[in-house]
XYZ file of C-alpha atoms in Angstrom:
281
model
C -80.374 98.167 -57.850
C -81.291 99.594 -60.818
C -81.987 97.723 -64.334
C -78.857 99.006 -66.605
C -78.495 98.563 -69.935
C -75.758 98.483 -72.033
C -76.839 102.208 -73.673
C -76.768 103.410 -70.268
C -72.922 102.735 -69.831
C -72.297 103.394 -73.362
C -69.858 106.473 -72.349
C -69.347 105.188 -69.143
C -64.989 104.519 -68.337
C -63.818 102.865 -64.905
C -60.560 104.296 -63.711
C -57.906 101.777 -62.735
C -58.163 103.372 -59.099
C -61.122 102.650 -58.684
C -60.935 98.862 -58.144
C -56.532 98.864 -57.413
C -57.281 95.398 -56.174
C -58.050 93.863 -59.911
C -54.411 93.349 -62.111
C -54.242 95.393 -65.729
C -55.599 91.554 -66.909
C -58.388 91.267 -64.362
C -58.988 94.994 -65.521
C -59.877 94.265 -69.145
C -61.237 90.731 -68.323
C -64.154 92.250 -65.743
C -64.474 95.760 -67.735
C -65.509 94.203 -71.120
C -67.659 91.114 -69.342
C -69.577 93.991 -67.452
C -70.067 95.687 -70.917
C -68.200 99.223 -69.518
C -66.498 100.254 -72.992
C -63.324 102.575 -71.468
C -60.690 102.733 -68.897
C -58.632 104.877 -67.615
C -55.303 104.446 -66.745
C -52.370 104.810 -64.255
C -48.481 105.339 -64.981
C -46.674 103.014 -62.485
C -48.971 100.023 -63.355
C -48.749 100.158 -66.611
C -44.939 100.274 -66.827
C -44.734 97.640 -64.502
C -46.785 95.471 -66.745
C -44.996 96.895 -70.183
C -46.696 99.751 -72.336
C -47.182 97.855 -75.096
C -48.484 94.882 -73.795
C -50.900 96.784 -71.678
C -51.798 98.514 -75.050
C -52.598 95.149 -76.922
C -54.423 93.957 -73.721
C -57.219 96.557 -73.990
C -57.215 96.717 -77.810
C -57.922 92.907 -77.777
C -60.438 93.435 -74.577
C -62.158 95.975 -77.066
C -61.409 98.958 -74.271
C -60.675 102.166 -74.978
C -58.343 103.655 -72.897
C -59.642 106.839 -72.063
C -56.596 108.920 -70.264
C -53.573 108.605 -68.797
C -52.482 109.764 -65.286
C -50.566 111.220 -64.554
C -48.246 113.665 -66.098
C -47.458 117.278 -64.090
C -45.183 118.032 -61.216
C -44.075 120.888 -63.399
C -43.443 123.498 -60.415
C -39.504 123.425 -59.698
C -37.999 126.690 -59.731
C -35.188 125.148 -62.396
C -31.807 123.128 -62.674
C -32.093 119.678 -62.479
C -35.280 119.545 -60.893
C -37.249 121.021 -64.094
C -35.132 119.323 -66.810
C -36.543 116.010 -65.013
C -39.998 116.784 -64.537
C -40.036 117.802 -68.496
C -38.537 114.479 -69.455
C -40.949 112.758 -67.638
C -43.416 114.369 -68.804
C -42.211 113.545 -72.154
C -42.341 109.429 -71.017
C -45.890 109.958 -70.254
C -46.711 111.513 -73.593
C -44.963 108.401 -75.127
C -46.741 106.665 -73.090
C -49.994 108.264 -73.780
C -49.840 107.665 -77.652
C -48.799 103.890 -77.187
C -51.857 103.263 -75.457
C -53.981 104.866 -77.716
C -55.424 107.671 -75.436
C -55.386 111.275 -76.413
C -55.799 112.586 -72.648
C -52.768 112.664 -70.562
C -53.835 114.292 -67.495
C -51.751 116.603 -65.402
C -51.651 116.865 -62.128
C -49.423 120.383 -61.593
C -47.347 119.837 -58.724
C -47.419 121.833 -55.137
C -45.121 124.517 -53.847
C -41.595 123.945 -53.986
C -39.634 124.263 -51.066
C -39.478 127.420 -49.227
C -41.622 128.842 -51.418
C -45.289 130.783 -51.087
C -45.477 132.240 -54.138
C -48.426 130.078 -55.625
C -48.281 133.153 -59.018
C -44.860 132.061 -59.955
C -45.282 128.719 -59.363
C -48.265 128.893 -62.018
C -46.449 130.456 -64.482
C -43.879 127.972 -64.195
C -46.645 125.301 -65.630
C -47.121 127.627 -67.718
C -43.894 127.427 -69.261
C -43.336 124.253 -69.204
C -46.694 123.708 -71.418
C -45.296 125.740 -74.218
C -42.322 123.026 -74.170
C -44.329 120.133 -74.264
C -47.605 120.773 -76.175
C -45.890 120.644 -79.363
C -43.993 117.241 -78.689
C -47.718 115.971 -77.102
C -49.502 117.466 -80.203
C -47.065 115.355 -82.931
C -48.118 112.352 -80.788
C -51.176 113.073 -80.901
C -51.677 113.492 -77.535
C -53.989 116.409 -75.845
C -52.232 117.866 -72.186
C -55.052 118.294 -69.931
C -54.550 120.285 -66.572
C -56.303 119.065 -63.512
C -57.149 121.158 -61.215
C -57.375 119.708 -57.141
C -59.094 120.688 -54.426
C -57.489 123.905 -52.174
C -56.337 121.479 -49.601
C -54.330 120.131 -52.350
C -52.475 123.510 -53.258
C -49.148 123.768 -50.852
C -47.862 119.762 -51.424
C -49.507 118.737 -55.095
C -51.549 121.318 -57.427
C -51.171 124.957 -57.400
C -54.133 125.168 -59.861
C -56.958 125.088 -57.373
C -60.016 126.067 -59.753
C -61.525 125.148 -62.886
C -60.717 129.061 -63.959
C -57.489 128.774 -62.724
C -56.909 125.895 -65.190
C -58.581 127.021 -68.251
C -56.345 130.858 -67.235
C -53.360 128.597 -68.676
C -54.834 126.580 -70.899
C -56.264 129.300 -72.943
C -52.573 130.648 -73.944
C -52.656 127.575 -75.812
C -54.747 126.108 -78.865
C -57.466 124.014 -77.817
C -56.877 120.758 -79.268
C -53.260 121.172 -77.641
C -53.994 122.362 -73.607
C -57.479 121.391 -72.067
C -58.838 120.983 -68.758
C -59.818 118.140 -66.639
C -63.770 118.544 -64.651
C -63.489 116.093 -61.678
C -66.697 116.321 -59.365
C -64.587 115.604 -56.695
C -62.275 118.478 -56.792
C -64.873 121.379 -58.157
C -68.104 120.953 -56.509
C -68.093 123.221 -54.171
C -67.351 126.522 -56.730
C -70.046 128.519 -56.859
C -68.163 129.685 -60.305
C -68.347 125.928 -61.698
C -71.555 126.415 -64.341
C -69.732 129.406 -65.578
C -66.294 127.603 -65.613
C -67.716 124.617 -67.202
C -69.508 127.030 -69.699
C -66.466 128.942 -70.752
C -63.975 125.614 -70.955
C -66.120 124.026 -73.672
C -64.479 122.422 -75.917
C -61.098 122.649 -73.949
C -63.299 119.343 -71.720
C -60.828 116.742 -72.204
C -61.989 114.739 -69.300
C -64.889 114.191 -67.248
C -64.522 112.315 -63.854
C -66.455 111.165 -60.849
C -66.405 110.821 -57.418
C -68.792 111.902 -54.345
C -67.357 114.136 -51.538
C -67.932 112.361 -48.166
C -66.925 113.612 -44.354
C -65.099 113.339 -42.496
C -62.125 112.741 -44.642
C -59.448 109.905 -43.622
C -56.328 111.058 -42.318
C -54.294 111.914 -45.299
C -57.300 113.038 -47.031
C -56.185 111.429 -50.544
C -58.337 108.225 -50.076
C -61.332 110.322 -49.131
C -62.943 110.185 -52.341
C -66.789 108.454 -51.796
C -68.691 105.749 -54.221
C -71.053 107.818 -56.064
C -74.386 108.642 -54.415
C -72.598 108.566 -50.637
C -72.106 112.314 -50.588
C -72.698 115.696 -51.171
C -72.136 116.034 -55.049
C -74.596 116.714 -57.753
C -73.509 114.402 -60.507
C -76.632 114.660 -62.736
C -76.056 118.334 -62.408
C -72.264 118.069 -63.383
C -73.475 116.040 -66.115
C -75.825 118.301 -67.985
C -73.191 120.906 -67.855
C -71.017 119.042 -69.417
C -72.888 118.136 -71.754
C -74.610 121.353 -72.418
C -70.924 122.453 -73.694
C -71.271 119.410 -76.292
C -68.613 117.282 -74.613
C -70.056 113.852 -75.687
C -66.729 111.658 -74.254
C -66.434 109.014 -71.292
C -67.394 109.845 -67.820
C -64.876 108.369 -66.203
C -65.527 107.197 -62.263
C -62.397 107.531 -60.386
C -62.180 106.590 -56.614
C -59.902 106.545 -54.500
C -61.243 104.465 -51.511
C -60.018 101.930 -49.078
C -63.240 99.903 -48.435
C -63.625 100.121 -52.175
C -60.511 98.215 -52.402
C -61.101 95.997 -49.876
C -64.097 94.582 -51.666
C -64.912 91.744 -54.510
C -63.767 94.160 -57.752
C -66.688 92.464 -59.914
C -69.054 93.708 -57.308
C -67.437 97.247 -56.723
C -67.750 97.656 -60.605
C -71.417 96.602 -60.396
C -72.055 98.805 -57.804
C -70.477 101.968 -59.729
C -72.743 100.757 -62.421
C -75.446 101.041 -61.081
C -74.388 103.948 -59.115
C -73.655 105.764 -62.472
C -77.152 104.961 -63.839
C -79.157 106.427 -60.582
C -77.066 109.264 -59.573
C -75.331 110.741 -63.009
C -77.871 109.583 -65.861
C -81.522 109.475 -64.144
C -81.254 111.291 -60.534
């Protein structure tokens, strides 16, 4: 392993997902001993532990909590459907600002039923952004769409591209709509350094994880430890950073063996992991 000091994981943020075996305590408790200064959150287990007391758990941890997942789903075609995903959004903004994060990240939501018309369903989104970014905005909360891999599109994220996201982001001010970069989602675009270029400051998040085949049935939980597959991270990162996004990098895995493992050892291993692959390879 390589030697890592604490300047090397100075921007460094371990999403919750990552280790899903630790509790929100456990969480905080192993983040801060191992000297990682951010975390990024989920939804469901925070509201199952309370939003405020999460909140005060990282403050007094000395964590930053670096973004929320998720908000989105905003695809229905109307009715009942659209009123709910708006109000739920709305939680998660409240949610958002409790915890002290500015990034809520939004994961768009699929196709609805019946449907193939992937142009309406994006300007859908589209519409529902101009109804929330000014309740997110007075909270002090940035929206920040996500786009997923294709094989995402028909059942959870329309918004398939990095261009794709930043084409609705842009009808909005910056410090209101910005864009997610996961490595896991974008690295095969051959349009990414231009994407990446043109987002700039609209970067409100910057996560990790390798691409590894074959992918697990179900494909969700086929995200790979970093420095297993086929991304470029130290790549990703200059980009990034080229567009002066100086925020957390934020490793996010979604992995069963991860989860099977000692948590205190996973996180050592991403450590490290960050160091070799994203800072030095």
């Amino acid at each position: 392993m390589s030697a890592v000091t604490p300047s090397d994981l100075s921007r460094l943020s371990l999403n919750q997902e990552t280790i899903k075996q630790w509790s929100l305590p456990e969480l905080a408790e192993g983040c801060a001993k191992a000297g990682v200064p951010g975390v990024g959150l989920w939804r469901a287990p925070v509201q199952e532990y309370g939003v405020e007391r999460a909140a005060r758990l990282m403050r007094d941890a000395g964590l930053a909590v670096t973004s929320l997942c998720r908000g989105g789903f905003l695809t229905a075609v109307g009715g009942a459907d659209r009123a709910a995903a708006l109000a739920d959004n709305r939680r998660a903004i409240d949610e958002a600002a409790t915890l002290g994060t500015a990034t809520l990240v939004l994961v768009s939501g699929g196709l609805p039923a019946g449907s193939r018309d992937l142009h309406a369903a994006r300007e859908r989104i589209a519409d529902a952004l101009a109804e929330l970014a000014p309740y997110a905005a007075e909270r002090g909360v940035r929206l920040a769409i996500e786009p997923l891999h294709p094989m995402f599109a028909s059942d959870r994220c329309v918004v398939s591209t990095l261009d794709q996201a930043l084409d609705l982001a842009e009808r909005f001010p910056s410090d209101r709509v910005g864009v997610v970069v996961d490595t896991y989602h974008l690295w095969w675009d051959d349009r990414i350094a231009d994407g990446i270029a043109r987002a700039g400051d609209r970067i409100a998040a910057f996560q990790l994880a390798d691409w590894i085949t074959p992918l697990p049935a179900g494909v969700l939980l086929g995200r790979g430890q970093l420095g297993d597959g086929a991304v470029d991270f130290r790549r990703f990162r200059e980009l990034v950073d080229a567009t002066g996004y100086a925020g957390p990098i934020e490793v996010e895995i979604f992995n069963e063996t991860l989860w099977s493992r000692d948590g205190a050892e996973v996180l050592a291993e991403v450590a490290d992991r960050y160091v070799t692959h994203v800072l030095r390879s």
